[in-house]
mmCIF file with all atom_site columns, C-alpha atoms in Angstrom:
data_model
loop_
_atom_site.group_PDB
_atom_site.id
_atom_site.type_symbol
_atom_site.label_atom_id
_atom_site.label_alt_id
_atom_site.label_comp_id
_atom_site.label_asym_id
_atom_site.label_entity_id
_atom_site.label_seq_id
_atom_site.pdbx_PDB_ins_code
_atom_site.Cartn_x
_atom_site.Cartn_y
_atom_site.Cartn_z
_atom_site.occupancy
_atom_site.B_iso_or_equiv
_atom_site.pdbx_formal_charge
_atom_site.auth_seq_id
_atom_site.auth_comp_id
_atom_site.auth_asym_id
_atom_site.auth_atom_id
_atom_site.pdbx_PDB_model_num
ATOM 1   C CA . GLN A 1 1   ? -14.990 44.124 -72.846 1.00 0.00 ? 132 GLN A CA 1
ATOM 2   C CA . GLU A 1 2   ? -14.393 42.987 -69.304 1.00 0.00 ? 133 GLU A CA 1
ATOM 3   C CA . GLN A 1 3   ? -11.593 40.548 -68.655 1.00 0.00 ? 134 GLN A CA 1
ATOM 4   C CA . LEU A 1 4   ? -11.446 38.450 -65.521 1.00 0.00 ? 135 LEU A CA 1
ATOM 5   C CA . VAL A 1 5   ? -8.283  36.669 -64.438 1.00 0.00 ? 136 VAL A CA 1
ATOM 6   C CA . GLU A 1 6   ? -8.205  34.154 -61.607 1.00 0.00 ? 137 GLU A CA 1
ATOM 7   C CA . SER A 1 7   ? -5.167  33.226 -59.534 1.00 0.00 ? 138 SER A CA 1
ATOM 8   C CA . GLY A 1 8   ? -4.322  31.444 -56.308 1.00 0.00 ? 139 GLY A CA 1
ATOM 9   C CA . GLY A 1 9   ? -5.138  27.875 -57.209 1.00 0.00 ? 140 GLY A CA 1
ATOM 10  C CA . GLY A 1 10  ? -2.827  25.020 -56.360 1.00 0.00 ? 141 GLY A CA 1
ATOM 11  C CA . SER A 1 11  ? -2.450  21.658 -54.680 1.00 0.00 ? 142 SER A CA 1
ATOM 12  C CA . VAL A 1 12  ? -3.095  21.185 -50.965 1.00 0.00 ? 143 VAL A CA 1
ATOM 13  C CA . GLN A 1 13  ? -3.745  18.349 -48.583 1.00 0.00 ? 144 GLN A CA 1
ATOM 14  C CA . THR A 1 14  ? -7.065  17.659 -46.912 1.00 0.00 ? 145 THR A CA 1
ATOM 15  C CA . GLY A 1 15  ? -7.781  20.294 -44.292 1.00 0.00 ? 146 GLY A CA 1
ATOM 16  C CA . GLY A 1 16  ? -5.624  22.904 -45.967 1.00 0.00 ? 147 GLY A CA 1
ATOM 17  C CA . SER A 1 17  ? -6.552  26.388 -47.136 1.00 0.00 ? 148 SER A CA 1
ATOM 18  C CA . LEU A 1 18  ? -6.282  28.434 -50.301 1.00 0.00 ? 149 LEU A CA 1
ATOM 19  C CA . ARG A 1 19  ? -7.301  31.955 -51.247 1.00 0.00 ? 150 ARG A CA 1
ATOM 20  C CA . LEU A 1 20  ? -8.429  32.516 -54.801 1.00 0.00 ? 151 LEU A CA 1
ATOM 21  C CA . SER A 1 21  ? -8.314  35.951 -56.379 1.00 0.00 ? 152 SER A CA 1
ATOM 22  C CA . CYS A 1 22  ? -10.070 37.347 -59.417 1.00 0.00 ? 153 CYS A CA 1
ATOM 23  C CA . ALA A 1 23  ? -8.823  40.555 -60.977 1.00 0.00 ? 154 ALA A CA 1
ATOM 24  C CA . GLY A 1 24  ? -10.917 42.578 -63.357 1.00 0.00 ? 155 GLY A CA 1
ATOM 25  C CA . SER A 1 25  ? -10.146 45.184 -65.977 1.00 0.00 ? 156 SER A CA 1
ATOM 26  C CA . GLY A 1 26  ? -12.364 47.503 -67.896 1.00 0.00 ? 157 GLY A CA 1
ATOM 27  C CA . TYR A 1 27  ? -15.145 47.843 -65.298 1.00 0.00 ? 158 TYR A CA 1
ATOM 28  C CA . THR A 1 28  ? -15.269 48.683 -61.619 1.00 0.00 ? 159 THR A CA 1
ATOM 29  C CA . PHE A 1 29  ? -16.194 45.647 -59.545 1.00 0.00 ? 160 PHE A CA 1
ATOM 30  C CA . SER A 1 30  ? -18.449 47.702 -57.322 1.00 0.00 ? 161 SER A CA 1
ATOM 31  C CA . GLY A 1 31  ? -20.635 48.288 -60.368 1.00 0.00 ? 162 GLY A CA 1
ATOM 32  C CA . TYR A 1 32  ? -21.442 44.622 -60.933 1.00 0.00 ? 163 TYR A CA 1
ATOM 33  C CA . TYR A 1 33  ? -24.761 43.466 -59.580 1.00 0.00 ? 164 TYR A CA 1
ATOM 34  C CA . SER A 1 34  ? -23.479 40.014 -58.801 1.00 0.00 ? 165 SER A CA 1
ATOM 35  C CA . LEU A 1 35  ? -20.043 38.423 -58.634 1.00 0.00 ? 166 LEU A CA 1
ATOM 36  C CA . ALA A 1 36  ? -19.536 34.734 -58.107 1.00 0.00 ? 167 ALA A CA 1
ATOM 37  C CA . TRP A 1 37  ? -17.215 31.782 -57.943 1.00 0.00 ? 168 TRP A CA 1
ATOM 38  C CA . PHE A 1 38  ? -18.091 28.618 -59.822 1.00 0.00 ? 169 PHE A CA 1
ATOM 39  C CA . ARG A 1 39  ? -16.302 25.299 -60.015 1.00 0.00 ? 170 ARG A CA 1
ATOM 40  C CA . GLN A 1 40  ? -16.332 22.365 -62.355 1.00 0.00 ? 171 GLN A CA 1
ATOM 41  C CA . ALA A 1 41  ? -14.873 18.952 -61.642 1.00 0.00 ? 172 ALA A CA 1
ATOM 42  C CA . PRO A 1 42  ? -14.143 16.477 -64.458 1.00 0.00 ? 173 PRO A CA 1
ATOM 43  C CA . GLY A 1 43  ? -17.332 14.822 -65.646 1.00 0.00 ? 174 GLY A CA 1
ATOM 44  C CA . LYS A 1 44  ? -19.554 17.105 -63.565 1.00 0.00 ? 175 LYS A CA 1
ATOM 45  C CA . GLU A 1 45  ? -21.654 20.173 -64.269 1.00 0.00 ? 176 GLU A CA 1
ATOM 46  C CA . ARG A 1 46  ? -20.463 23.624 -63.329 1.00 0.00 ? 177 ARG A CA 1
ATOM 47  C CA . GLU A 1 47  ? -21.576 24.518 -59.809 1.00 0.00 ? 178 GLU A CA 1
ATOM 48  C CA . GLY A 1 48  ? -22.119 27.949 -58.309 1.00 0.00 ? 179 GLY A CA 1
ATOM 49  C CA . VAL A 1 49  ? -20.058 27.947 -55.121 1.00 0.00 ? 180 VAL A CA 1
ATOM 50  C CA . ALA A 1 50  ? -20.563 31.461 -53.763 1.00 0.00 ? 181 ALA A CA 1
ATOM 51  C CA . ALA A 1 51  ? -21.939 34.797 -54.881 1.00 0.00 ? 182 ALA A CA 1
ATOM 52  C CA . ILE A 1 52  ? -21.904 38.367 -53.601 1.00 0.00 ? 183 ILE A CA 1
ATOM 53  C CA . HIS A 1 53  ? -24.379 41.055 -54.563 1.00 0.00 ? 184 HIS A CA 1
ATOM 54  C CA . LYS A 1 54  ? -23.639 44.700 -55.325 1.00 0.00 ? 185 LYS A CA 1
ATOM 55  C CA . PHE A 1 55  ? -25.278 45.692 -52.031 1.00 0.00 ? 186 PHE A CA 1
ATOM 56  C CA . GLY A 1 56  ? -23.583 43.007 -49.960 1.00 0.00 ? 187 GLY A CA 1
ATOM 57  C CA . GLY A 1 57  ? -25.912 40.017 -49.973 1.00 0.00 ? 188 GLY A CA 1
ATOM 58  C CA . LEU A 1 58  ? -24.187 36.633 -49.976 1.00 0.00 ? 189 LEU A CA 1
ATOM 59  C CA . ALA A 1 59  ? -25.114 33.172 -51.194 1.00 0.00 ? 190 ALA A CA 1
ATOM 60  C CA . TYR A 1 60  ? -23.263 29.891 -50.713 1.00 0.00 ? 191 TYR A CA 1
ATOM 61  C CA . ALA A 1 61  ? -23.684 26.330 -51.850 1.00 0.00 ? 192 ALA A CA 1
ATOM 62  C CA . ASP A 1 62  ? -24.558 24.060 -48.916 1.00 0.00 ? 193 ASP A CA 1
ATOM 63  C CA . SER A 1 63  ? -21.426 22.033 -49.555 1.00 0.00 ? 194 SER A CA 1
ATOM 64  C CA . VAL A 1 64  ? -19.141 24.990 -48.733 1.00 0.00 ? 195 VAL A CA 1
ATOM 65  C CA . LYS A 1 65  ? -21.063 26.852 -46.046 1.00 0.00 ? 196 LYS A CA 1
ATOM 66  C CA . GLY A 1 66  ? -18.885 27.475 -43.015 1.00 0.00 ? 197 GLY A CA 1
ATOM 67  C CA . ARG A 1 67  ? -15.702 26.685 -44.962 1.00 0.00 ? 198 ARG A CA 1
ATOM 68  C CA . PHE A 1 68  ? -15.603 29.177 -47.850 1.00 0.00 ? 199 PHE A CA 1
ATOM 69  C CA . THR A 1 69  ? -15.921 32.952 -47.708 1.00 0.00 ? 200 THR A CA 1
ATOM 70  C CA . ILE A 1 70  ? -16.481 35.220 -50.696 1.00 0.00 ? 201 ILE A CA 1
ATOM 71  C CA . SER A 1 71  ? -15.431 38.857 -50.487 1.00 0.00 ? 202 SER A CA 1
ATOM 72  C CA . ARG A 1 72  ? -14.872 41.833 -52.732 1.00 0.00 ? 203 ARG A CA 1
ATOM 73  C CA . ASP A 1 73  ? -12.297 44.618 -52.562 1.00 0.00 ? 204 ASP A CA 1
ATOM 74  C CA . SER A 1 74  ? -13.641 47.478 -54.623 1.00 0.00 ? 205 SER A CA 1
ATOM 75  C CA . ALA A 1 75  ? -10.515 49.594 -54.173 1.00 0.00 ? 206 ALA A CA 1
ATOM 76  C CA . GLU A 1 76  ? -8.331  46.854 -55.664 1.00 0.00 ? 207 GLU A CA 1
ATOM 77  C CA . ASN A 1 77  ? -11.026 45.715 -58.087 1.00 0.00 ? 208 ASN A CA 1
ATOM 78  C CA . LYS A 1 78  ? -10.705 42.134 -56.927 1.00 0.00 ? 209 LYS A CA 1
ATOM 79  C CA . LEU A 1 79  ? -12.927 39.274 -55.888 1.00 0.00 ? 210 LEU A CA 1
ATOM 80  C CA . TYR A 1 80  ? -11.716 36.692 -53.405 1.00 0.00 ? 211 TYR A CA 1
ATOM 81  C CA . LEU A 1 81  ? -12.659 33.209 -52.262 1.00 0.00 ? 212 LEU A CA 1
ATOM 82  C CA . GLN A 1 82  ? -11.117 32.100 -48.993 1.00 0.00 ? 213 GLN A CA 1
ATOM 83  C CA . MET A 1 83  ? -11.310 28.316 -48.816 1.00 0.00 ? 214 MET A CA 1
ATOM 84  C CA . ASN A 1 84  ? -10.640 26.573 -45.512 1.00 0.00 ? 215 ASN A CA 1
ATOM 85  C CA . ASP A 1 85  ? -10.810 22.934 -44.457 1.00 0.00 ? 216 ASP A CA 1
ATOM 86  C CA . LEU A 1 86  ? -10.491 21.825 -48.064 1.00 0.00 ? 217 LEU A CA 1
ATOM 87  C CA . GLN A 1 87  ? -11.663 18.324 -48.935 1.00 0.00 ? 218 GLN A CA 1
ATOM 88  C CA . PRO A 1 88  ? -10.893 16.077 -51.928 1.00 0.00 ? 219 PRO A CA 1
ATOM 89  C CA . GLU A 1 89  ? -14.394 16.756 -53.260 1.00 0.00 ? 220 GLU A CA 1
ATOM 90  C CA . ASP A 1 90  ? -13.446 20.428 -53.590 1.00 0.00 ? 221 ASP A CA 1
ATOM 91  C CA . THR A 1 91  ? -11.026 19.492 -56.368 1.00 0.00 ? 222 THR A CA 1
ATOM 92  C CA . ALA A 1 92  ? -12.113 21.348 -59.491 1.00 0.00 ? 223 ALA A CA 1
ATOM 93  C CA . MET A 1 93  ? -11.372 24.196 -61.858 1.00 0.00 ? 224 MET A CA 1
ATOM 94  C CA . TYR A 1 94  ? -12.593 27.386 -60.214 1.00 0.00 ? 225 TYR A CA 1
ATOM 95  C CA . TYR A 1 95  ? -13.960 30.307 -62.230 1.00 0.00 ? 226 TYR A CA 1
ATOM 96  C CA . CYS A 1 96  ? -15.013 33.803 -61.323 1.00 0.00 ? 227 CYS A CA 1
ATOM 97  C CA . ALA A 1 97  ? -17.951 35.426 -63.054 1.00 0.00 ? 228 ALA A CA 1
ATOM 98  C CA . ALA A 1 98  ? -19.560 38.861 -63.168 1.00 0.00 ? 229 ALA A CA 1
ATOM 99  C CA . ARG A 1 99  ? -22.986 40.217 -64.012 1.00 0.00 ? 230 ARG A CA 1
ATOM 100 C CA . SER A 1 100 ? -23.352 43.839 -65.076 1.00 0.00 ? 231 SER A CA 1
ATOM 101 C CA . ARG A 1 101 ? -27.106 43.905 -65.636 1.00 0.00 ? 232 ARG A CA 1
ATOM 102 C CA . TYR A 1 102 ? -29.531 44.662 -62.832 1.00 0.00 ? 233 TYR A CA 1
ATOM 103 C CA . PHE A 1 103 ? -30.289 41.734 -60.545 1.00 0.00 ? 234 PHE A CA 1
ATOM 104 C CA . LEU A 1 104 ? -32.045 41.747 -57.218 1.00 0.00 ? 235 LEU A CA 1
ATOM 105 C CA . VAL A 1 105 ? -30.088 39.100 -55.319 1.00 0.00 ? 236 VAL A CA 1
ATOM 106 C CA . PRO A 1 106 ? -26.711 37.326 -55.427 1.00 0.00 ? 237 PRO A CA 1
ATOM 107 C CA . THR A 1 107 ? -27.077 34.483 -57.874 1.00 0.00 ? 238 THR A CA 1
ATOM 108 C CA . ARG A 1 108 ? -25.274 31.150 -58.245 1.00 0.00 ? 239 ARG A CA 1
ATOM 109 C CA . SER A 1 109 ? -26.823 30.325 -61.596 1.00 0.00 ? 240 SER A CA 1
ATOM 110 C CA . GLU A 1 110 ? -24.301 30.345 -64.426 1.00 0.00 ? 241 GLU A CA 1
ATOM 111 C CA . ASP A 1 111 ? -26.928 31.526 -66.925 1.00 0.00 ? 242 ASP A CA 1
ATOM 112 C CA . ASP A 1 112 ? -27.141 34.822 -65.031 1.00 0.00 ? 243 ASP A CA 1
ATOM 113 C CA . TYR A 1 113 ? -23.548 35.849 -65.721 1.00 0.00 ? 244 TYR A CA 1
ATOM 114 C CA . ASP A 1 114 ? -22.081 37.925 -68.530 1.00 0.00 ? 245 ASP A CA 1
ATOM 115 C CA . TYR A 1 115 ? -18.335 37.635 -68.023 1.00 0.00 ? 246 TYR A CA 1
ATOM 116 C CA . TRP A 1 116 ? -16.111 34.709 -67.116 1.00 0.00 ? 247 TRP A CA 1
ATOM 117 C CA . GLY A 1 117 ? -12.485 34.117 -66.299 1.00 0.00 ? 248 GLY A CA 1
ATOM 118 C CA . GLN A 1 118 ? -10.375 31.272 -67.653 1.00 0.00 ? 249 GLN A CA 1
ATOM 119 C CA . GLY A 1 119 ? -10.200 29.411 -64.373 1.00 0.00 ? 250 GLY A CA 1
ATOM 120 C CA . THR A 1 120 ? -7.653  28.298 -61.806 1.00 0.00 ? 251 THR A CA 1
ATOM 121 C CA . GLN A 1 121 ? -7.163  24.679 -60.756 1.00 0.00 ? 252 GLN A CA 1
ATOM 122 C CA . VAL A 1 122 ? -7.602  23.553 -57.164 1.00 0.00 ? 253 VAL A CA 1
ATOM 123 C CA . THR A 1 123 ? -6.503  20.028 -56.250 1.00 0.00 ? 254 THR A CA 1
ATOM 124 C CA . VAL A 1 124 ? -6.999  18.580 -52.784 1.00 0.00 ? 255 VAL A CA 1
ATOM 125 C CA . SER A 1 125 ? -5.288  15.311 -51.942 1.00 0.00 ? 256 SER A CA 1
ATOM 126 C CA . SER A 1 126 ? -6.145  12.993 -49.093 1.00 0.00 ? 257 SER A CA 1
#
């Protein structure tokens, strides 16, 4: 059973940066067909922020394009989310997710994922 553990969350001011990490155990990250970061703010639905496909394709939510970058380090078995120019609306619990079954493209749909981490909180103050 895969276990995903996020880290790197915290509190920053508007315009600040954070780098989230997701460490996996039990399965090599390079074997997953899609890896993604999701977020959920209080009272809102979970949103797919960014995804990376096994063969390198990327997908981003419009709200984070140009500010967030998803990347994968297969040697360290980690997934990253570099978040720059953070805004108060980015405040949420952030989760990483992994899909082991075949999929053609990077996906930001939560129904497509098999494994989830417990989340790390990001709070952006104005």
